[in-house]
Amino acid sequence: MIVDCAIYRDGERTETPQDFSDALAEARARGDSFLWVGLYEPTEREFGLVTDEFGLHPLAVEDALTAHQRPKLEVYDDSLFVVLKPVTYEPKSDTVTSGELMIFIGDSFVVTVRHGTPSPLGDIRRHLEEQHEMLKHGPTGVLHSISDAVVDHYLEVATELQNDLEELETEVFSPSGGGSHTASRIYTFKRQILEFRRATVPLALPMTKLAGAGPYGGGTTVPFVHEEARPFFRDVNDHLLRVNESVEALDRLVSDVLNAHLAQMSVRQNDDMRKISAWAAMAAVPTLIAGIYGMNFDHMPELHWFWSYPAVIMIMALLELGLYRLFKRRGWM
């Protein structure tokens, strides 16, 4: 559905004609205006109206309708197509949730399409309408503001993931070493980091292009993006590099924590087996002696000796005490 539609002139929101064609024509006629259309999970019919009016490329339209895209930047004849993946993190359930945000930039227009729940668009539009200054830079200012907000929230999510990982480390290296559910928690946490990586890592190339490096560097700007915006996109790209470094570090750390937990579990199982073996050895000694004297042969002198019973009990006790001290000294008990 169409969430919002407005013409912005010199950073101020103005009355917008109901027809997209009239609104776009009005924005282009003045030269200091642009049209911003926001859509949320549009149907093919709803998006068809926008496609016809703005001349969007069919491949980009297909991506915007079907969603499930990686972050990317595509340049077409009449528009620039950017895909971002906003994320949110729920600490109670240790769950990373990602949405999708598609941005079409063209001559005097911006079309934003979002899928899923996580999206900063509403807050960004309100903030821009209050500040005005960034809206004066037209579609480029909108693209920068959206990218900056998405990447800044990545930093917040990375910090929250780091805090939860520290809690997992504390649990794993505690005296109890965590329970049997700890490995499941670590693996689930690793899957959330993977979901986070899918949003942040592929975005590095688009941000590099917008910052003036890569295929569009060397004095050539990305079409429909002002050259003066390069320093601002470089700042966003620097933040994204910090995020990706944090994500890589988190991924390595959680793998190390999982390996440490599995190693601790293996050591604990070995300790248990040694204790079981020690008790079994101690139980075998009196069983062996009792088995020998339980054979009831006629020619066993000890059976008729008056002190045979207390002597055998004493020997059993001494052997048990000796084995206990031996196993205790070696740490088996």
Coordinates of C-alpha atoms in Angstrom, one line a residue:
M1 CA 0.0 0.0 0.0
I2 CA 1.0 3.6 -0.4
V3 CA 2.1 4.9 3.0
D4 CA 3.0 8.5 2.1
C5 CA 3.4 10.8 -0.9
A6 CA 4.7 14.3 -0.9
I7 CA 6.5 17.0 -2.9
Y8 CA 9.4 18.7 -1.1
R9 CA 10.4 22.1 -2.2
D10 CA 13.5 23.7 -0.7
G11 CA 13.3 21.3 2.2
E12 CA 9.7 22.0 3.0
R13 CA 6.7 19.7 2.5
T14 CA 4.1 21.1 0.1
E15 CA 0.6 20.1 -1.1
T16 CA 0.8 17.2 -3.5
P17 CA -1.5 16.5 -6.4
Q18 CA -3.3 13.1 -6.2
D19 CA -2.0 12.0 -9.6
F20 CA 1.6 10.8 -9.6
S21 CA 2.2 12.1 -13.1
D22 CA 1.0 15.6 -12.2
A23 CA 3.0 15.6 -9.0
L24 CA 6.2 14.5 -10.8
A25 CA 5.7 17.0 -13.6
E26 CA 5.2 19.8 -11.0
A27 CA 8.4 18.8 -9.1
R28 CA 10.4 18.7 -12.4
A29 CA 9.0 21.9 -13.6
R30 CA 10.2 23.9 -10.6
G31 CA 13.7 22.3 -10.6
D32 CA 14.1 22.8 -6.8
S33 CA 11.6 20.1 -5.8
F34 CA 11.3 16.4 -5.7
L35 CA 8.6 13.8 -5.1
W36 CA 8.9 11.2 -2.4
V37 CA 6.6 8.2 -2.6
G38 CA 6.7 5.6 0.2
L39 CA 5.2 2.1 -0.2
Y40 CA 4.8 -0.9 2.2
E41 CA 4.7 -4.4 0.7
P42 CA 2.8 -3.2 -2.4
T43 CA 0.9 -5.5 -4.7
E44 CA 1.8 -5.9 -8.3
R45 CA -1.1 -3.7 -9.3
E46 CA -0.3 -0.9 -6.8
F47 CA 3.4 -0.9 -7.8
G48 CA 2.4 -1.0 -11.5
L49 CA 1.0 2.5 -11.2
V50 CA 4.3 3.8 -9.8
T51 CA 6.3 1.9 -12.4
D52 CA 4.5 3.4 -15.3
E53 CA 4.7 7.0 -14.0
F54 CA 8.4 6.9 -13.0
G55 CA 9.7 4.6 -15.7
L56 CA 11.3 2.2 -13.4
H57 CA 13.3 -0.7 -14.8
P58 CA 11.4 -4.0 -15.0
L59 CA 14.3 -6.0 -13.3
A60 CA 14.4 -3.6 -10.4
V61 CA 10.6 -3.7 -10.1
E62 CA 10.7 -7.5 -10.0
D63 CA 13.2 -7.3 -7.2
A64 CA 11.2 -4.7 -5.3
L65 CA 8.0 -6.9 -5.5
T66 CA 9.5 -10.3 -4.7
A67 CA 11.9 -9.0 -2.0
H68 CA 14.5 -11.5 -0.5
Q69 CA 17.3 -9.5 -2.1
R70 CA 20.9 -9.0 -0.9
P71 CA 22.0 -5.4 -0.2
K72 CA 23.1 -4.0 -3.6
L73 CA 23.3 -1.0 -5.9
E74 CA 22.1 -1.1 -9.5
V75 CA 22.4 1.7 -12.0
Y76 CA 19.7 1.9 -14.8
D77 CA 19.2 4.4 -17.5
D78 CA 16.5 6.4 -15.7
S79 CA 17.0 5.5 -12.1
L80 CA 19.3 4.2 -9.4
F81 CA 18.2 1.2 -7.4
V82 CA 19.5 0.5 -3.8
V83 CA 18.6 -2.3 -1.5
L84 CA 19.2 -2.1 2.2
K85 CA 18.4 -4.6 5.0
P86 CA 17.4 -2.9 8.3
V87 CA 17.8 -5.2 11.3
T88 CA 16.5 -5.3 14.9
Y89 CA 17.7 -7.4 17.8
E90 CA 15.5 -8.8 20.6
P91 CA 17.8 -9.5 23.6
K92 CA 15.3 -11.6 25.4
S93 CA 15.0 -14.2 22.6
D94 CA 18.4 -13.6 21.1
T95 CA 16.8 -13.0 17.7
V96 CA 18.0 -10.9 14.8
T97 CA 15.2 -9.9 12.5
S98 CA 15.8 -8.3 9.2
G99 CA 13.6 -6.5 6.8
E100 CA 14.2 -5.1 3.3
L101 CA 14.2 -1.5 2.1
M102 CA 14.4 -0.7 -1.6
I103 CA 15.1 2.9 -2.8
F104 CA 14.6 4.2 -6.3
I105 CA 16.4 7.5 -7.1
G106 CA 15.7 9.3 -10.3
D107 CA 15.2 12.7 -11.8
S108 CA 13.3 14.7 -9.1
F109 CA 11.9 11.6 -7.4
V110 CA 12.4 9.1 -4.6
V111 CA 10.4 5.8 -4.3
T112 CA 10.9 3.7 -1.2
V113 CA 9.5 0.2 -0.9
R114 CA 9.8 -1.7 2.4
H115 CA 9.2 -5.3 3.3
G116 CA 9.0 -6.7 6.9
T117 CA 8.7 -5.0 10.2
P118 CA 12.1 -3.5 10.9
S119 CA 12.2 -0.1 9.1
P120 CA 13.4 3.4 10.2
L121 CA 11.6 5.1 7.3
G122 CA 8.8 6.7 9.4
D123 CA 11.2 8.2 11.9
I124 CA 13.6 9.3 9.1
R125 CA 10.9 11.1 7.2
R126 CA 9.7 12.9 10.3
H127 CA 13.2 13.8 11.3
L128 CA 14.0 15.2 7.8
E129 CA 10.8 17.2 7.8
E130 CA 11.7 18.8 11.1
Q131 CA 15.4 19.5 10.1
H132 CA 14.7 20.6 6.5
E133 CA 18.4 21.1 5.7
M134 CA 19.0 17.6 4.4
L135 CA 15.8 17.7 2.3
K136 CA 17.3 20.7 0.4
H137 CA 19.8 18.3 -1.2
G138 CA 16.9 16.4 -2.9
P139 CA 16.9 12.6 -3.5
T140 CA 20.6 12.4 -2.6
G141 CA 19.9 13.8 0.9
V142 CA 17.1 11.2 1.4
L143 CA 19.4 8.3 0.2
H144 CA 22.1 9.4 2.6
S145 CA 19.8 9.9 5.6
I146 CA 18.3 6.4 5.1
S147 CA 21.7 4.8 4.6
D148 CA 23.1 6.6 7.6
A149 CA 20.2 5.6 9.9
V150 CA 20.3 1.9 8.8
V151 CA 24.1 1.7 9.4
D152 CA 24.0 3.5 12.7
H153 CA 21.4 1.0 13.9
Y154 CA 23.8 -1.7 12.8
L155 CA 26.3 -0.3 15.4
E156 CA 23.7 -0.6 18.1
V157 CA 22.8 -4.1 17.2
A158 CA 26.5 -5.1 17.1
T159 CA 26.9 -3.6 20.6
E160 CA 23.9 -5.6 21.9
L161 CA 25.3 -8.8 20.3
Q162 CA 28.6 -8.2 22.0
N163 CA 27.0 -7.8 25.4
D164 CA 25.0 -11.1 25.0
L165 CA 28.2 -12.9 23.8
E166 CA 30.0 -11.7 27.0
E167 CA 27.1 -13.3 29.0
L168 CA 27.6 -16.5 27.1
E169 CA 31.3 -16.5 27.8
T170 CA 30.6 -16.0 31.5
E171 CA 28.2 -18.9 31.5
V172 CA 30.6 -21.2 29.6
F173 CA 33.6 -20.4 31.8
S174 CA 31.7 -20.5 35.1
P175 CA 32.5 -23.3 37.6
S176 CA 29.4 -25.2 36.4
G177 CA 30.4 -24.7 32.8
G178 CA 26.8 -24.2 31.7
G179 CA 24.3 -27.0 31.1
S180 CA 23.5 -29.2 28.2
H181 CA 21.4 -26.4 26.7
T182 CA 24.4 -24.1 26.5
A183 CA 25.7 -25.6 23.2
S184 CA 22.2 -25.1 21.7
R185 CA 22.2 -21.4 22.9
I186 CA 25.7 -20.8 21.4
Y187 CA 24.7 -22.4 18.0
T188 CA 21.5 -20.3 17.9
F189 CA 23.5 -17.2 18.7
K190 CA 25.8 -18.0 15.8
R191 CA 22.9 -18.3 13.5
Q192 CA 21.8 -14.8 14.5
I193 CA 25.2 -13.4 13.8
L194 CA 25.0 -15.1 10.3
E195 CA 21.6 -13.3 9.8
F196 CA 23.3 -10.0 10.8
R197 CA 26.2 -10.7 8.4
R198 CA 23.8 -11.1 5.5
A199 CA 22.6 -7.5 6.1
T200 CA 26.0 -5.8 6.7
V201 CA 28.7 -7.5 4.6
P202 CA 27.1 -7.2 1.1
L203 CA 26.4 -3.5 1.8
A204 CA 30.1 -2.7 1.7
L205 CA 30.4 -2.6 -2.1
P206 CA 27.4 -0.2 -2.6
M207 CA 28.6 2.1 0.1
T208 CA 32.1 2.1 -1.4
K209 CA 30.6 3.1 -4.8
L210 CA 28.5 5.9 -3.3
A211 CA 31.6 7.1 -1.4
G212 CA 33.4 7.6 -4.7
A213 CA 35.6 4.5 -4.8
G214 CA 35.3 1.3 -6.8
P215 CA 34.0 1.3 -10.4
Y216 CA 32.5 4.7 -9.9
G217 CA 35.6 6.3 -8.4
G218 CA 38.3 8.3 -10.1
G219 CA 36.3 11.4 -10.6
T220 CA 33.0 9.8 -11.8
T221 CA 30.0 9.9 -9.5
V222 CA 27.2 7.4 -9.2
P223 CA 24.3 8.6 -11.5
F224 CA 21.6 10.6 -9.7
V225 CA 23.8 11.2 -6.7
H226 CA 25.5 14.6 -6.2
E227 CA 29.3 14.6 -6.2
E228 CA 29.3 16.8 -3.1
A229 CA 27.6 13.9 -1.2
R230 CA 30.8 11.7 -1.4
P231 CA 32.2 12.8 2.0
F232 CA 28.9 12.0 3.7
F233 CA 28.7 8.6 2.2
R234 CA 32.4 8.0 3.1
D235 CA 31.3 8.7 6.7
V236 CA 28.6 6.1 6.4
N237 CA 31.0 3.7 4.8
D238 CA 33.5 4.1 7.7
H239 CA 30.7 3.2 10.1
L240 CA 29.8 0.2 8.1
L241 CA 33.5 -0.9 8.1
R242 CA 33.4 -0.8 11.9
V243 CA 30.2 -2.9 11.9
N244 CA 31.7 -5.5 9.6
E245 CA 34.9 -5.7 11.7
S246 CA 32.7 -6.2 14.8
V247 CA 30.7 -8.9 13.0
E248 CA 33.8 -10.7 12.0
A249 CA 35.1 -10.6 15.5
L250 CA 31.8 -11.8 16.9
D251 CA 31.7 -14.7 14.5
R252 CA 35.2 -15.8 15.5
L253 CA 34.6 -15.3 19.2
V254 CA 31.4 -17.3 19.2
S255 CA 33.1 -20.1 17.4
D256 CA 35.9 -20.0 20.0
V257 CA 33.3 -20.1 22.8
L258 CA 31.5 -23.0 21.2
N259 CA 34.8 -24.9 20.9
A260 CA 35.7 -24.1 24.5
H261 CA 32.4 -25.3 25.7
L262 CA 32.7 -28.6 23.7
A263 CA 36.2 -29.1 25.1
Q264 CA 35.0 -28.5 28.6
M265 CA 32.2 -31.0 28.1
S266 CA 34.7 -33.5 26.8
V267 CA 37.0 -33.0 29.8
R268 CA 34.0 -33.2 32.2
Q269 CA 33.0 -36.5 30.6
N270 CA 36.5 -37.8 30.9
D271 CA 36.5 -36.9 34.6
D272 CA 33.2 -38.7 35.1
M273 CA 34.5 -41.8 33.3
R274 CA 37.6 -41.8 35.5
K275 CA 35.5 -41.5 38.7
I276 CA 33.3 -44.3 37.5
S277 CA 36.3 -46.5 36.6
A278 CA 37.8 -45.8 40.1
W279 CA 34.7 -46.8 41.9
A280 CA 34.4 -49.9 39.7
A281 CA 37.9 -50.9 40.5
M282 CA 37.2 -50.4 44.2
A283 CA 34.1 -52.6 43.9
A284 CA 36.0 -55.3 42.0
V285 CA 38.4 -56.0 44.8
P286 CA 35.9 -57.3 47.5
T287 CA 33.9 -58.9 44.7
L288 CA 37.0 -60.9 43.6
I289 CA 37.8 -62.0 47.2
A290 CA 34.2 -62.8 48.0
G291 CA 33.9 -64.8 44.8
I292 CA 37.0 -66.9 45.6
Y293 CA 35.7 -67.7 49.1
G294 CA 32.2 -68.4 47.7
M295 CA 33.4 -71.4 45.7
N296 CA 33.0 -73.7 48.7
F297 CA 35.8 -76.2 47.9
D298 CA 36.4 -78.8 50.6
H299 CA 40.2 -78.3 50.6
M300 CA 40.3 -74.6 51.5
P301 CA 42.1 -74.3 54.9
E302 CA 41.0 -70.8 55.4
L303 CA 37.3 -71.8 55.7
H304 CA 38.0 -73.6 58.9
W305 CA 40.3 -71.0 60.5
F306 CA 38.8 -69.2 63.4
W307 CA 40.1 -65.7 62.4
S308 CA 39.5 -66.2 58.6
Y309 CA 36.4 -64.0 58.4
P310 CA 37.7 -61.0 60.3
A311 CA 41.0 -61.3 58.5
V312 CA 39.4 -61.3 55.0
I313 CA 37.2 -58.3 56.0
M314 CA 40.4 -56.5 57.2
I315 CA 42.3 -57.2 54.0
M316 CA 39.3 -56.0 52.0
A317 CA 39.2 -52.8 54.0
L318 CA 42.9 -52.2 53.7
L319 CA 42.8 -52.8 49.9
E320 CA 39.9 -50.4 49.5
L321 CA 41.6 -47.7 51.6
G322 CA 44.8 -48.1 49.5
L323 CA 42.9 -47.8 46.2
Y324 CA 41.0 -44.8 47.5
R325 CA 44.2 -43.0 48.5
L326 CA 45.8 -43.9 45.2
F327 CA 42.9 -42.6 43.1
K328 CA 42.5 -39.6 45.3
R329 CA 46.1 -38.6 44.8
R330 CA 45.8 -38.9 41.0
G331 CA 42.6 -36.8 41.0
W332 CA 40.3 -39.6 39.9
M333 CA 38.0 -39.1 42.9

